[in-house]
N, C-alpha and C. Protein backbone atom coordinates (compact mmCIF):
# COMPACT_ATOMS: atom_id res chain seq x y z
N UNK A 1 7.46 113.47 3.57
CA UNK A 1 7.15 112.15 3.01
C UNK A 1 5.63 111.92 3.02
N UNK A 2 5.19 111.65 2.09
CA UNK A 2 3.52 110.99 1.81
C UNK A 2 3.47 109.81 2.83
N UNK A 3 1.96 109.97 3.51
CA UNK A 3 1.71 109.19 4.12
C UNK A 3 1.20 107.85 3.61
N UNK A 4 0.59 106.87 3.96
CA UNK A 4 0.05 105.72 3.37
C UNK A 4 -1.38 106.11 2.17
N UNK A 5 -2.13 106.85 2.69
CA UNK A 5 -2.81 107.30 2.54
C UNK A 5 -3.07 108.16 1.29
N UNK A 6 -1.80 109.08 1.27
CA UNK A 6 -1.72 109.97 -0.10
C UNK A 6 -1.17 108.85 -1.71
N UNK A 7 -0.52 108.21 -0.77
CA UNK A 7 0.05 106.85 -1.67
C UNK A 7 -1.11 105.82 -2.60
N UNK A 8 -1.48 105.88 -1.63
CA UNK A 8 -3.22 104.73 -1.58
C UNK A 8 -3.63 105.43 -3.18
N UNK A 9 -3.67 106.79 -2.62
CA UNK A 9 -4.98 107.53 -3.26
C UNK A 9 -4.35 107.76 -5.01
N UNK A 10 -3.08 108.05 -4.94
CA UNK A 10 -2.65 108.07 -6.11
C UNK A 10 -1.87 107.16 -6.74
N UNK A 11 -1.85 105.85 -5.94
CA UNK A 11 -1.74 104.99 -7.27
C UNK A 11 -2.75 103.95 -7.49
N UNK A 12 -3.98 103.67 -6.99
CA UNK A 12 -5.42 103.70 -7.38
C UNK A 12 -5.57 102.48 -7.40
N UNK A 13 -4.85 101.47 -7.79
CA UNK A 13 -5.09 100.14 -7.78
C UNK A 13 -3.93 99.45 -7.20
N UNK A 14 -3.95 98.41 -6.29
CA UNK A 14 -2.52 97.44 -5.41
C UNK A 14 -2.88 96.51 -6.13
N UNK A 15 -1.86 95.69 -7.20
CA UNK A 15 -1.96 94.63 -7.09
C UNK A 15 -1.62 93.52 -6.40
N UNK A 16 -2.51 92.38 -5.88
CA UNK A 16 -2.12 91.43 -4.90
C UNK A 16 -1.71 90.35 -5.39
N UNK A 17 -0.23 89.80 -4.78
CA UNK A 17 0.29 88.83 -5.52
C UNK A 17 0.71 88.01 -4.80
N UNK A 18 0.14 86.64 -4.51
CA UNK A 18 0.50 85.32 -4.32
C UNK A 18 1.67 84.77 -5.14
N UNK A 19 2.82 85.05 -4.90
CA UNK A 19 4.42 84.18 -5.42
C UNK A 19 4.68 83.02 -4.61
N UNK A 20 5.13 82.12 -6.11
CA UNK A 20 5.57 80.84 -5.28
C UNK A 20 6.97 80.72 -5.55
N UNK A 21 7.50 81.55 -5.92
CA UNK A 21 9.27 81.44 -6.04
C UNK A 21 9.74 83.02 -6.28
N UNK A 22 10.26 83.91 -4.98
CA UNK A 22 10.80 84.27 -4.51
C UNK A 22 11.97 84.92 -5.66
N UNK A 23 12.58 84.45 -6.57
CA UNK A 23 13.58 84.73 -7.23
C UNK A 23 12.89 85.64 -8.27
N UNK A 24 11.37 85.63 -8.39
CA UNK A 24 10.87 86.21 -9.50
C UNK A 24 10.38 87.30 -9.21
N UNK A 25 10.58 87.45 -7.80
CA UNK A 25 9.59 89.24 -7.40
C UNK A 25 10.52 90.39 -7.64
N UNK A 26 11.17 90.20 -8.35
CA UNK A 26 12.21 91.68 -8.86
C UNK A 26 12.15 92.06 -10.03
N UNK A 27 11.54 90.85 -11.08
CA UNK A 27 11.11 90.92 -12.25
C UNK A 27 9.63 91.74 -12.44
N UNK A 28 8.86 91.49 -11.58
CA UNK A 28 7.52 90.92 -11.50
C UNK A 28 7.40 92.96 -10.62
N UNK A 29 8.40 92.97 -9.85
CA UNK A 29 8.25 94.21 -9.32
C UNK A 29 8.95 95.42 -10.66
N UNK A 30 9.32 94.85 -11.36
CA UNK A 30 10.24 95.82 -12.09
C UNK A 30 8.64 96.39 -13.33
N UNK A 31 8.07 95.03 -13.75
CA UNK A 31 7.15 95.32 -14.43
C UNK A 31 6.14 96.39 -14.18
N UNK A 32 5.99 95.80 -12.79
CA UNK A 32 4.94 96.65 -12.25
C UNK A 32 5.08 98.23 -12.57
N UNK A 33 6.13 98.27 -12.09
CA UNK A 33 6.86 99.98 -11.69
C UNK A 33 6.89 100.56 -13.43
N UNK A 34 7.26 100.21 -13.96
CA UNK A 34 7.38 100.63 -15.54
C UNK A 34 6.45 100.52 -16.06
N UNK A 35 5.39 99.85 -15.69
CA UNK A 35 3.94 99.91 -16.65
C UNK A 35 2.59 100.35 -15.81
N UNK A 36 3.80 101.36 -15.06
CA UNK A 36 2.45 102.67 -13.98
C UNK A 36 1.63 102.08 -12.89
N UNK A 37 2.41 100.98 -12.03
CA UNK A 37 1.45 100.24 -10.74
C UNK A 37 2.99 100.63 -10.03
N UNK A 38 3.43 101.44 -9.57
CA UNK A 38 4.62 100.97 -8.26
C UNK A 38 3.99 101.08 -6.97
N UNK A 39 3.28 99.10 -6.79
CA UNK A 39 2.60 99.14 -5.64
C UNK A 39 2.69 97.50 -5.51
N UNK A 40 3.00 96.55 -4.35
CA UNK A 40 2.39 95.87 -4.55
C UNK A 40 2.11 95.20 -3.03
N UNK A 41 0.62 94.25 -3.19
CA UNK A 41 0.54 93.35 -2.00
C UNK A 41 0.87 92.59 -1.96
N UNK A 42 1.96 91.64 -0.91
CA UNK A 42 2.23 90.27 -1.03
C UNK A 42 1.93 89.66 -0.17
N UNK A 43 0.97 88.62 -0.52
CA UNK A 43 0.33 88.02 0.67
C UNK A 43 1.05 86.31 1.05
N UNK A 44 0.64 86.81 2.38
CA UNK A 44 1.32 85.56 2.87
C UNK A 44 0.64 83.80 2.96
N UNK A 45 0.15 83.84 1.47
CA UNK A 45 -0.49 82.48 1.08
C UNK A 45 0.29 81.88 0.64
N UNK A 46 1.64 81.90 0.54
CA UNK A 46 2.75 81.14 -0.42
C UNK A 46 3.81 81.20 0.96
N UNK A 47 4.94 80.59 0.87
CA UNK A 47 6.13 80.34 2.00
C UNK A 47 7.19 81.55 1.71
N UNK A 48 6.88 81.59 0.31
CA UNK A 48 7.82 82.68 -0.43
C UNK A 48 7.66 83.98 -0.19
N UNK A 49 6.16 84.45 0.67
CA UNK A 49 6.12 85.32 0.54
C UNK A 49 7.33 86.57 1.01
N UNK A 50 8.01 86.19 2.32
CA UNK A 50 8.56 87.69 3.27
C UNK A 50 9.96 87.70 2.31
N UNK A 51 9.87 86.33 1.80
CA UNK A 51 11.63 86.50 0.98
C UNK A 51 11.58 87.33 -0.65
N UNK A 52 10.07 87.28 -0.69
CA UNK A 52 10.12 87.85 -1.83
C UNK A 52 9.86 89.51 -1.75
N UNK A 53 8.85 89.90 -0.34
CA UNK A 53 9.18 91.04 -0.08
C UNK A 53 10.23 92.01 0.11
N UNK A 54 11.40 91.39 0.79
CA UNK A 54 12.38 91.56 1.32
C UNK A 54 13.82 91.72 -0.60
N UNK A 55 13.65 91.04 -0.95
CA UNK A 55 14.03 91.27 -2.54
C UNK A 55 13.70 92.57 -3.55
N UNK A 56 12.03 92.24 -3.22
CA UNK A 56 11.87 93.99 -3.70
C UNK A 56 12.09 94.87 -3.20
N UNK A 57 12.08 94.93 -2.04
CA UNK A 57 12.61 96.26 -0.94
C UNK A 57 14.11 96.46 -1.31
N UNK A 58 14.87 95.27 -1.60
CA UNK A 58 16.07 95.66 -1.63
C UNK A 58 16.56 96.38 -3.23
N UNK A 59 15.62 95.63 -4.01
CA UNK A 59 16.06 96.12 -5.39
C UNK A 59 15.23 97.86 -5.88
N UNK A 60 14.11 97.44 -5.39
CA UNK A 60 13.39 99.04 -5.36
C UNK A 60 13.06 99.40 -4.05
N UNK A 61 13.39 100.45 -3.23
CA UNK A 61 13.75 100.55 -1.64
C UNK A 61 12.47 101.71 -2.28
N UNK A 62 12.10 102.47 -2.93
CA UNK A 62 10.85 103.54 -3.40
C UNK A 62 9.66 102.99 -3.26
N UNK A 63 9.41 101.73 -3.90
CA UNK A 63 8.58 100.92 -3.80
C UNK A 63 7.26 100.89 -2.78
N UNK A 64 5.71 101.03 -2.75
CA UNK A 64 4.79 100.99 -1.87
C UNK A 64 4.81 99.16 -1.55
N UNK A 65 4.72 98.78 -0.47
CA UNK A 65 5.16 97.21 -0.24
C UNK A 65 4.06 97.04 0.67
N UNK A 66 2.95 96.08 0.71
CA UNK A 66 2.76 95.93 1.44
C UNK A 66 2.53 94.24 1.91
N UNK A 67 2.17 93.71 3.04
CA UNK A 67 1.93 92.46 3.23
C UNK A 67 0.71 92.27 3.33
N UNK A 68 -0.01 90.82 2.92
CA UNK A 68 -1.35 90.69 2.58
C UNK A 68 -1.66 89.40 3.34
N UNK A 69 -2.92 89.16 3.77
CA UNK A 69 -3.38 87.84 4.51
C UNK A 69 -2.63 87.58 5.59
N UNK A 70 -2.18 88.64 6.61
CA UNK A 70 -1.69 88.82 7.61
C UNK A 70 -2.74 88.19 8.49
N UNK A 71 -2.07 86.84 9.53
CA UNK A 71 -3.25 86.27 10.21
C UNK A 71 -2.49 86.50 11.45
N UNK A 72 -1.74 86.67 11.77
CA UNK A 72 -0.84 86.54 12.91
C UNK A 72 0.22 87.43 13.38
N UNK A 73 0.62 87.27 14.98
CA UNK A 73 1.76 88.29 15.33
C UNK A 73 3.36 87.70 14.39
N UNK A 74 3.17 86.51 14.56
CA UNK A 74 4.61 86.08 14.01
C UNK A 74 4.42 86.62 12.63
N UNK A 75 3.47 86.83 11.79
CA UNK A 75 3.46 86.96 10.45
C UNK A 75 3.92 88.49 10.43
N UNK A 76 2.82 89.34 11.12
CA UNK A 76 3.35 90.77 11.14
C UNK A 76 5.44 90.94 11.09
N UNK A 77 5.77 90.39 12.88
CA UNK A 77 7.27 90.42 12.66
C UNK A 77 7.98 90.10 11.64
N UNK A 78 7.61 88.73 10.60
CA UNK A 78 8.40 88.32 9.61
C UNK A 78 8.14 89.20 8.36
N UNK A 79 6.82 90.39 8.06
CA UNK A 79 6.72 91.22 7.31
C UNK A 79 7.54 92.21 7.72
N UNK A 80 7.90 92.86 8.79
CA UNK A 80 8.05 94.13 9.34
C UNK A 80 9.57 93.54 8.90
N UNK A 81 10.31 92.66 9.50
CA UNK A 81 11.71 92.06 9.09
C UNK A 81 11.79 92.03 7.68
N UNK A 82 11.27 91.85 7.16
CA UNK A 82 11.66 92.11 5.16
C UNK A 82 11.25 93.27 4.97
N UNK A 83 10.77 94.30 5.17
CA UNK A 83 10.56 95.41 5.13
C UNK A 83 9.12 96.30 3.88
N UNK A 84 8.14 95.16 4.70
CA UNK A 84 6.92 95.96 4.40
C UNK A 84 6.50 97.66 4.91
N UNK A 85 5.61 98.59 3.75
CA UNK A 85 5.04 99.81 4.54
C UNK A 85 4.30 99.39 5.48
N UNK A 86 3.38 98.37 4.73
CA UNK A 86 1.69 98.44 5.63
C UNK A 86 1.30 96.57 5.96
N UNK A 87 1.01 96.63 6.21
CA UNK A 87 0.13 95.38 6.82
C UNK A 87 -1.42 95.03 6.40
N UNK A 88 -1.46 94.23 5.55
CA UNK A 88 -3.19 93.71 5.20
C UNK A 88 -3.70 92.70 5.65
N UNK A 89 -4.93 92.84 6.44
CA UNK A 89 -5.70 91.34 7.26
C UNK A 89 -6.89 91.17 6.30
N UNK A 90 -7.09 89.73 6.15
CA UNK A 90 -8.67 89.74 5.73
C UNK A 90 -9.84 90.29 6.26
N UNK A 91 -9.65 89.91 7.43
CA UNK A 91 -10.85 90.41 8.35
C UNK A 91 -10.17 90.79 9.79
N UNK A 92 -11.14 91.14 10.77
CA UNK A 92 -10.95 92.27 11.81
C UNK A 92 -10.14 91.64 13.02
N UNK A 93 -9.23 91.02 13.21
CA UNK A 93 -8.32 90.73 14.43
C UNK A 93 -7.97 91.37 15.66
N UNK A 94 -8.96 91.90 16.27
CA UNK A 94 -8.11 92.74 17.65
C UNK A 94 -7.04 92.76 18.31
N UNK A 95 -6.64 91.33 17.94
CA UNK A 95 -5.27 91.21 18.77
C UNK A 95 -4.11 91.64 17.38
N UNK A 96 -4.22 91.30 16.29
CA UNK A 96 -3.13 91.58 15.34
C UNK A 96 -3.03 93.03 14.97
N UNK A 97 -4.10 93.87 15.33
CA UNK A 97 -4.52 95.22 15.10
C UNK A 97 -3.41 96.04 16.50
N UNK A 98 -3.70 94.92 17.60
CA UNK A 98 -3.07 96.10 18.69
C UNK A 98 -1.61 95.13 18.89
N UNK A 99 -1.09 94.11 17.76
CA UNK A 99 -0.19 94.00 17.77
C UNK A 99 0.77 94.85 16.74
N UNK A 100 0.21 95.10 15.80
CA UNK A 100 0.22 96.58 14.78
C UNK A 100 0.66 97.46 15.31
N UNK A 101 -0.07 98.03 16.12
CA UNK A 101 -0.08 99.80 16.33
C UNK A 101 1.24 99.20 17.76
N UNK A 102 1.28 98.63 18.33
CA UNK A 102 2.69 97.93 19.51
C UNK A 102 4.03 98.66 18.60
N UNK A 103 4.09 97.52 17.12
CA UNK A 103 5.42 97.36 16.68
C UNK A 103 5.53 98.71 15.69
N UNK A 104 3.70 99.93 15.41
CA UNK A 104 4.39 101.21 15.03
C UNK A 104 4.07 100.96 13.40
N UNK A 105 3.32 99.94 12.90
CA UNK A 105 3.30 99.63 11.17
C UNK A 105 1.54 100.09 11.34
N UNK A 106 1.45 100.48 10.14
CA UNK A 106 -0.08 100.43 9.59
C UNK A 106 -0.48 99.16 9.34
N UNK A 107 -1.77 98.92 10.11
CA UNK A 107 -2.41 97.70 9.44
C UNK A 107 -3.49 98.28 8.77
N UNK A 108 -4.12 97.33 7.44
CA UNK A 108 -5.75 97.79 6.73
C UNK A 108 -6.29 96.46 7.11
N UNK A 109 -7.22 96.49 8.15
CA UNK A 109 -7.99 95.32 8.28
C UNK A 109 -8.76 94.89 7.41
N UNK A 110 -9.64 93.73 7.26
CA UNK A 110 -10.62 94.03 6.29
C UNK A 110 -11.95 93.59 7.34
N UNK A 111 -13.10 94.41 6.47
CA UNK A 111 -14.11 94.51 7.34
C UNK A 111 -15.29 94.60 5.90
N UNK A 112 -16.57 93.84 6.89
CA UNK A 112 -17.65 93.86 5.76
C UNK A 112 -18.81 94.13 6.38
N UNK A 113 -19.19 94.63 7.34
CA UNK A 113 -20.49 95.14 8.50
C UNK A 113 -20.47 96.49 9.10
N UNK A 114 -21.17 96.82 9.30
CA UNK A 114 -21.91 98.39 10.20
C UNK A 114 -20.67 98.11 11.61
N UNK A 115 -20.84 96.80 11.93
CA UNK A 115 -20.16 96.23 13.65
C UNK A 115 -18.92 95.94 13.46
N UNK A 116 -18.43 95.95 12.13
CA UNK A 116 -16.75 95.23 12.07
C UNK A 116 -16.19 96.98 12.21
N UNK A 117 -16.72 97.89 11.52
CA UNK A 117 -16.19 98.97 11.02
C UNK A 117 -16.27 99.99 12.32
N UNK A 118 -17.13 99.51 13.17
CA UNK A 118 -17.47 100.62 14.48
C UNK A 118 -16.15 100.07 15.67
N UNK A 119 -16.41 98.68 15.37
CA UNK A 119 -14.81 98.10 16.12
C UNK A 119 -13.70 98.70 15.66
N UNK A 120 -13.77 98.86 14.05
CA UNK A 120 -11.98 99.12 13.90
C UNK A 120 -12.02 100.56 14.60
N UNK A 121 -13.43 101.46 14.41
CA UNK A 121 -12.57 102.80 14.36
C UNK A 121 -12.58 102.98 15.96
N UNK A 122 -13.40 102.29 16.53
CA UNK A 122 -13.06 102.41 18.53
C UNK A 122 -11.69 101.89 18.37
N UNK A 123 -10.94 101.35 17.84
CA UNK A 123 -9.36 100.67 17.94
C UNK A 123 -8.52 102.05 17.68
N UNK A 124 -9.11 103.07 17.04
CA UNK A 124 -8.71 104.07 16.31
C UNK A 124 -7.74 104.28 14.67
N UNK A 125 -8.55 102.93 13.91
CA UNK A 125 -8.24 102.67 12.62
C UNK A 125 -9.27 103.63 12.13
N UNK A 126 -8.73 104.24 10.71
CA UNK A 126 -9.60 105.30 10.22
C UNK A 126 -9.14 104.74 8.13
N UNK A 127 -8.45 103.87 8.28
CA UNK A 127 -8.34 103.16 6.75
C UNK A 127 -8.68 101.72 6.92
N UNK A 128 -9.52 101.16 6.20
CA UNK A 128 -10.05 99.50 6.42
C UNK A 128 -9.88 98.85 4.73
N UNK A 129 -9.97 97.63 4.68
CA UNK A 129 -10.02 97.29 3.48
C UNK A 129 -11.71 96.52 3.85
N UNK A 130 -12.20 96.87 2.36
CA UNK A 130 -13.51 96.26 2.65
C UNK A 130 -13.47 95.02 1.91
N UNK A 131 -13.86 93.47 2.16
CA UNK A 131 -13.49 92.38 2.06
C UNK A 131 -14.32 91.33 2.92
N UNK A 132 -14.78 90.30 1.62
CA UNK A 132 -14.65 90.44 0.32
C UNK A 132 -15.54 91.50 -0.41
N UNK A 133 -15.32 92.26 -1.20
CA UNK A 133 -16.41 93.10 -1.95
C UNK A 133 -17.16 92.92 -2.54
N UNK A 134 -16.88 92.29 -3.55
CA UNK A 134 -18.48 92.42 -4.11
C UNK A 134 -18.96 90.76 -3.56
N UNK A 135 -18.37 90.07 -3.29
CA UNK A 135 -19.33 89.03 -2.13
C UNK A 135 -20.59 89.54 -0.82
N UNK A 136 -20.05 90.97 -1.15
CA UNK A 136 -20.32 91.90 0.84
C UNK A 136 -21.07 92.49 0.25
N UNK A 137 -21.77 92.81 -1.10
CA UNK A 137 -22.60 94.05 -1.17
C UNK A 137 -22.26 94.74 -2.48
N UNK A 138 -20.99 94.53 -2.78
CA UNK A 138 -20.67 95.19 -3.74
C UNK A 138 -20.10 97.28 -3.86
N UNK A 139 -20.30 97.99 -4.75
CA UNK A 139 -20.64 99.55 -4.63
C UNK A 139 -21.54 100.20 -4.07
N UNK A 140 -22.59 98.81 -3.79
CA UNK A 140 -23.99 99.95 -2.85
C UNK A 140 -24.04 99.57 -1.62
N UNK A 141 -23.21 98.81 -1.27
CA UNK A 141 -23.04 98.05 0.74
C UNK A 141 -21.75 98.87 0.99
N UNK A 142 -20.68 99.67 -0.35
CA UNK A 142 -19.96 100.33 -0.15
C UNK A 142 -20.25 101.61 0.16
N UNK A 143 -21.03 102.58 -0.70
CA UNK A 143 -21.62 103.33 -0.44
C UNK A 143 -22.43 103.64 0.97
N UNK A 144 -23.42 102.13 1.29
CA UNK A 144 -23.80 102.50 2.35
C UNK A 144 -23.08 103.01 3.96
N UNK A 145 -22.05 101.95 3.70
CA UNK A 145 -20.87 102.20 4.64
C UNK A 145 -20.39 103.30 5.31
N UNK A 146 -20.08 104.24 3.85
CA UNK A 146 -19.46 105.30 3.21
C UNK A 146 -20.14 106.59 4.10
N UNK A 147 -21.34 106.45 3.74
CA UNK A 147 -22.66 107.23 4.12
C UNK A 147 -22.93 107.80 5.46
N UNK A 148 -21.87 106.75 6.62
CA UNK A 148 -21.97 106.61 7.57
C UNK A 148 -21.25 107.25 8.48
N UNK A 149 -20.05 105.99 8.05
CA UNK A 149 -18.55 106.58 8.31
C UNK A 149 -17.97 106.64 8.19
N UNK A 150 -16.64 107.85 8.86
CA UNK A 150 -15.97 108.51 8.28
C UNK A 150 -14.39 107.88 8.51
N UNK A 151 -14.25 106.94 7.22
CA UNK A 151 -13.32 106.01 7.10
C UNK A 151 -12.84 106.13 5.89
N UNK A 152 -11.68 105.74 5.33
CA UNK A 152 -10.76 105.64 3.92
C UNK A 152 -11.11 103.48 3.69
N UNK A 153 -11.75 103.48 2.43
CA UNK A 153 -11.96 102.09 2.51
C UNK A 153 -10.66 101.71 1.23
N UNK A 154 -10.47 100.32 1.28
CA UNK A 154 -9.61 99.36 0.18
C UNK A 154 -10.41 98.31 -0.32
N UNK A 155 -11.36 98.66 -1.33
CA UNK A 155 -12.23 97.22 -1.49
C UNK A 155 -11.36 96.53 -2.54
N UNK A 156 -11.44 95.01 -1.96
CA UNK A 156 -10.82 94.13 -2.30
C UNK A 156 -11.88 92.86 -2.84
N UNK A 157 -11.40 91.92 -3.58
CA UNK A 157 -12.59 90.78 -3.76
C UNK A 157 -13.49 90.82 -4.74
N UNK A 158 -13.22 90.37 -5.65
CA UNK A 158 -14.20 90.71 -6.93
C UNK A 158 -13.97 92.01 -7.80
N UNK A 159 -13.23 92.72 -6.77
CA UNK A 159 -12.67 93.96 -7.90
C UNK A 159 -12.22 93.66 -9.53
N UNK A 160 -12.49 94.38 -10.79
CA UNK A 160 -12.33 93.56 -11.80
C UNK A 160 -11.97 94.77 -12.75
N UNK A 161 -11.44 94.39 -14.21
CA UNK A 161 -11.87 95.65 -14.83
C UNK A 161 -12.93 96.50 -15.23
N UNK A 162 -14.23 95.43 -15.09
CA UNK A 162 -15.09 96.15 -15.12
C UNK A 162 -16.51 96.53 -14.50
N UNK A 163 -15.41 96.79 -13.10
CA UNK A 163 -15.94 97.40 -11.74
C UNK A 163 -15.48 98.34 -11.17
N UNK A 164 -13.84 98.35 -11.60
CA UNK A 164 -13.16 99.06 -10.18
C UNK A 164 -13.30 100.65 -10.74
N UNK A 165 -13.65 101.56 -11.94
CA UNK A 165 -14.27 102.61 -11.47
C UNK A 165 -15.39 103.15 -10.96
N UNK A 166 -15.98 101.96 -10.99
CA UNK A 166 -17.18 102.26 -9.68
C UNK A 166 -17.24 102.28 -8.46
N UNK A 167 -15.38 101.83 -8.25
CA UNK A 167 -15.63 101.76 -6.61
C UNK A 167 -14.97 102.69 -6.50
N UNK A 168 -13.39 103.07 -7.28
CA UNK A 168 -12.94 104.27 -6.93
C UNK A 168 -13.66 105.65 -7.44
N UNK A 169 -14.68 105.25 -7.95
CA UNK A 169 -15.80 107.15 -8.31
C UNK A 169 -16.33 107.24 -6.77
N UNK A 170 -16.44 106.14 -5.31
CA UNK A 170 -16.91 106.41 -4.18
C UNK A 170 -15.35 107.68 -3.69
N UNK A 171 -15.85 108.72 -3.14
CA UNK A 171 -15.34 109.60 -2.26
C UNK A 171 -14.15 108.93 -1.27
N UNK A 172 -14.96 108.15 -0.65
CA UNK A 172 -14.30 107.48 0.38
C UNK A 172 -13.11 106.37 0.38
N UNK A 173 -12.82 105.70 -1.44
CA UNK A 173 -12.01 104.59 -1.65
C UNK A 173 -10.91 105.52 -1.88
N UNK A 174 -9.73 104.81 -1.09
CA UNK A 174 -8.61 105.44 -1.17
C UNK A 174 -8.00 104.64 -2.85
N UNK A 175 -7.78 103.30 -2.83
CA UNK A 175 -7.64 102.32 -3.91
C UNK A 175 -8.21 101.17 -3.68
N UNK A 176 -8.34 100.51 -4.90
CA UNK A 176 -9.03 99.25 -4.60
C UNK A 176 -7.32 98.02 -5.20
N UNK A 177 -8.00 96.87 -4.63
CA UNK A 177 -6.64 95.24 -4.52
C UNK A 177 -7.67 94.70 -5.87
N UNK A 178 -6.38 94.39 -6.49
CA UNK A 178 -6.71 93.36 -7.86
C UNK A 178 -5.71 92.51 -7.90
N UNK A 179 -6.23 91.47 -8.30
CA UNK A 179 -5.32 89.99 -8.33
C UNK A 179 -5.33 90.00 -10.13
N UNK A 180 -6.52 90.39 -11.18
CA UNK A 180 -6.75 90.23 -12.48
C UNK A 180 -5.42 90.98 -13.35
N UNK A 181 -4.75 91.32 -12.73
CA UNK A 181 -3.46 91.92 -13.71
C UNK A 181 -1.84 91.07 -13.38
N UNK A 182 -2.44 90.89 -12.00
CA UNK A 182 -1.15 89.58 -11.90
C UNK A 182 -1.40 88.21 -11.76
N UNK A 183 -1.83 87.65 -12.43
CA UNK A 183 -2.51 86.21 -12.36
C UNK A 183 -1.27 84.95 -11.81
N UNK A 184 -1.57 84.48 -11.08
CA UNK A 184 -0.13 83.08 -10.50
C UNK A 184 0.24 82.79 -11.89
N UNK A 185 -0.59 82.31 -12.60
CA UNK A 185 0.24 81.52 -14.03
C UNK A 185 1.14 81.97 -14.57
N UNK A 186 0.89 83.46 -14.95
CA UNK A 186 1.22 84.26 -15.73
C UNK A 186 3.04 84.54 -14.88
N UNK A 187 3.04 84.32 -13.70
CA UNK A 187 4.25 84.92 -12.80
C UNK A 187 5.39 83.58 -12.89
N UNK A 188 4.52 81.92 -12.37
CA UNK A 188 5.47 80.75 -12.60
C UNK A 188 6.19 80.72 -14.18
N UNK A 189 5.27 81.22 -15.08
CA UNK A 189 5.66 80.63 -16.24
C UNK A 189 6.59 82.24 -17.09
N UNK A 190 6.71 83.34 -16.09
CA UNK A 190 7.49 84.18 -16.13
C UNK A 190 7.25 84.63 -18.02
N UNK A 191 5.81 85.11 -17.69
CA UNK A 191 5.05 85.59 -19.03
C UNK A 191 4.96 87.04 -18.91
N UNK A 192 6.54 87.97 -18.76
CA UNK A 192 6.59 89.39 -18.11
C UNK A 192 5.82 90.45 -19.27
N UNK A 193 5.57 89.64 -20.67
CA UNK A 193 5.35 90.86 -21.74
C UNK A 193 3.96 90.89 -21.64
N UNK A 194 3.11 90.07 -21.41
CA UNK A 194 2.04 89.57 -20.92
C UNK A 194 1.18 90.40 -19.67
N UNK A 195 2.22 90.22 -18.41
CA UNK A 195 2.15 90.99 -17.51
C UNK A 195 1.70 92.25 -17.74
N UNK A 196 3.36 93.13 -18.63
CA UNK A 196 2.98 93.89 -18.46
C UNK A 196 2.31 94.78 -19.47
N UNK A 197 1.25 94.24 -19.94
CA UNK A 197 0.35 94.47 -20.96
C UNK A 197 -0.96 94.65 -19.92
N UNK A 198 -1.21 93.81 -18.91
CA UNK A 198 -2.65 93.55 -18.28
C UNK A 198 -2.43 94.81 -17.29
N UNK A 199 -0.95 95.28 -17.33
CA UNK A 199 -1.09 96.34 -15.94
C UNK A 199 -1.37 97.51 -16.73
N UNK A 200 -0.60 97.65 -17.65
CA UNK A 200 -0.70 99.19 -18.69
C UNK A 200 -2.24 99.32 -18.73
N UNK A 201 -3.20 97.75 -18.87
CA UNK A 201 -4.45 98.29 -19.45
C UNK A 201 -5.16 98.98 -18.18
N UNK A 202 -4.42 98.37 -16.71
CA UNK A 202 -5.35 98.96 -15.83
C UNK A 202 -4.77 100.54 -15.40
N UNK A 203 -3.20 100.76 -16.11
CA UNK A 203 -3.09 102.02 -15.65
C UNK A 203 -3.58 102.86 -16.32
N UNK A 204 -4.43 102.66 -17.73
CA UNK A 204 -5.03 103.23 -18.62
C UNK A 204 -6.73 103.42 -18.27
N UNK A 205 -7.23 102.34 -17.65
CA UNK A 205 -8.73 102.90 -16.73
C UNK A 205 -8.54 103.53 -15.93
N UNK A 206 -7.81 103.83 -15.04
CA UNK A 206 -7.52 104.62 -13.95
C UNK A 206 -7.27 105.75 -13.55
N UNK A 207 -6.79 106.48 -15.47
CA UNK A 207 -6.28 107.69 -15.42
C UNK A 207 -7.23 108.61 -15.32
């Protein structure tokens, strides 16, 4: 079985998706998967989120799943219970990190400093999401990073279409998080042809 990692690397872009109704992430996951993204983040900014995880897991069990805006231990358990791969934090939590590696899930922290990134890897994290990105520096605060150490990054935050092969031409980006192919509107108002038009175009930069 591929690790997180080999996963990361070959399907190049996660899209991150804030759902506010739960009944639509099977649609919304079906798109994905057929128009070359079978990946997605669901972050826990909506109530909907673990029920909507837990839906795609059940309808596509293949599926890369992960949970996003992980602030907490209770949040981790209620991801790990719907059946996320991985775990995504904004930023660097020590305690949610060694509540992580406790319950046995991958977390990608996110980190934007020389000092966030020397913490994760003394924790013995060796994949980070870098966040926010291009708020943090952009491809050349990535690079510098890069330069340094010897880490698998996820830049997230400003990623766009016409950025993210500049971040995945870095060595070191496993994939980069885009919100620009699944937009909230586009998901309430269940605009799937739409959808999956904005994903085809990004599985078409990517190739």
């Amino acid at each position: 079985m591929k690790d997180l990692n080999q996963q990361l690397s070959e399907i190049k872009v996660v899209p991150v998706i804030a759902i506010k109704d739960a009944s639509k992430a099977v649609k919304l996951a079906q798109v994905l998967i057929e128009n070359g993204l079978p990946c997605a983040e669901v972050t826990f900014r909506t109530e909907e989120a673990s029920l909507a995880i837990k839906n795609i897991r059940e309808a596509y069990p293949e599926m890369l799943i992960g949970a996003g805006t992980v602030l907490t231990s209770a949040q981790v358990d209620e991801a790990i219970d719907a059946g996320v791969d991985f775990i995504v934090s904004p930023g660097f939590n020590p305690t949610t990190v060694k509540y992580c590696q406790q319950r046995n899930v991958t977390i990608v922290p996110g980190v934007n400093t020389p000092s966030l990134v020397e913490q994760a890897m003394e924790m013995g994290l060796s994949t980070l999401k870098f966040f926010p990105a291009e708020p943090s520096g952009g491809v050349s605060m990535l690079k510098a990073l890069t330069a340094v150490y010897p880490v698998k990054f996820m830049p997230t935050g400003g990623v766009s279409p016409s950025n993210v092969k500049d971040y995945l031409s870095i060595p070191s980006v496993l994939a980069c998080g885009g919100t620009w192919m699944v937009p909230g509107d586009l998901i309430d108002n269940e605009q799937w042809d739409y959808l999956a038009k904005l994903v085809r175009e990004v599985a078409r930069i990517i190739e």
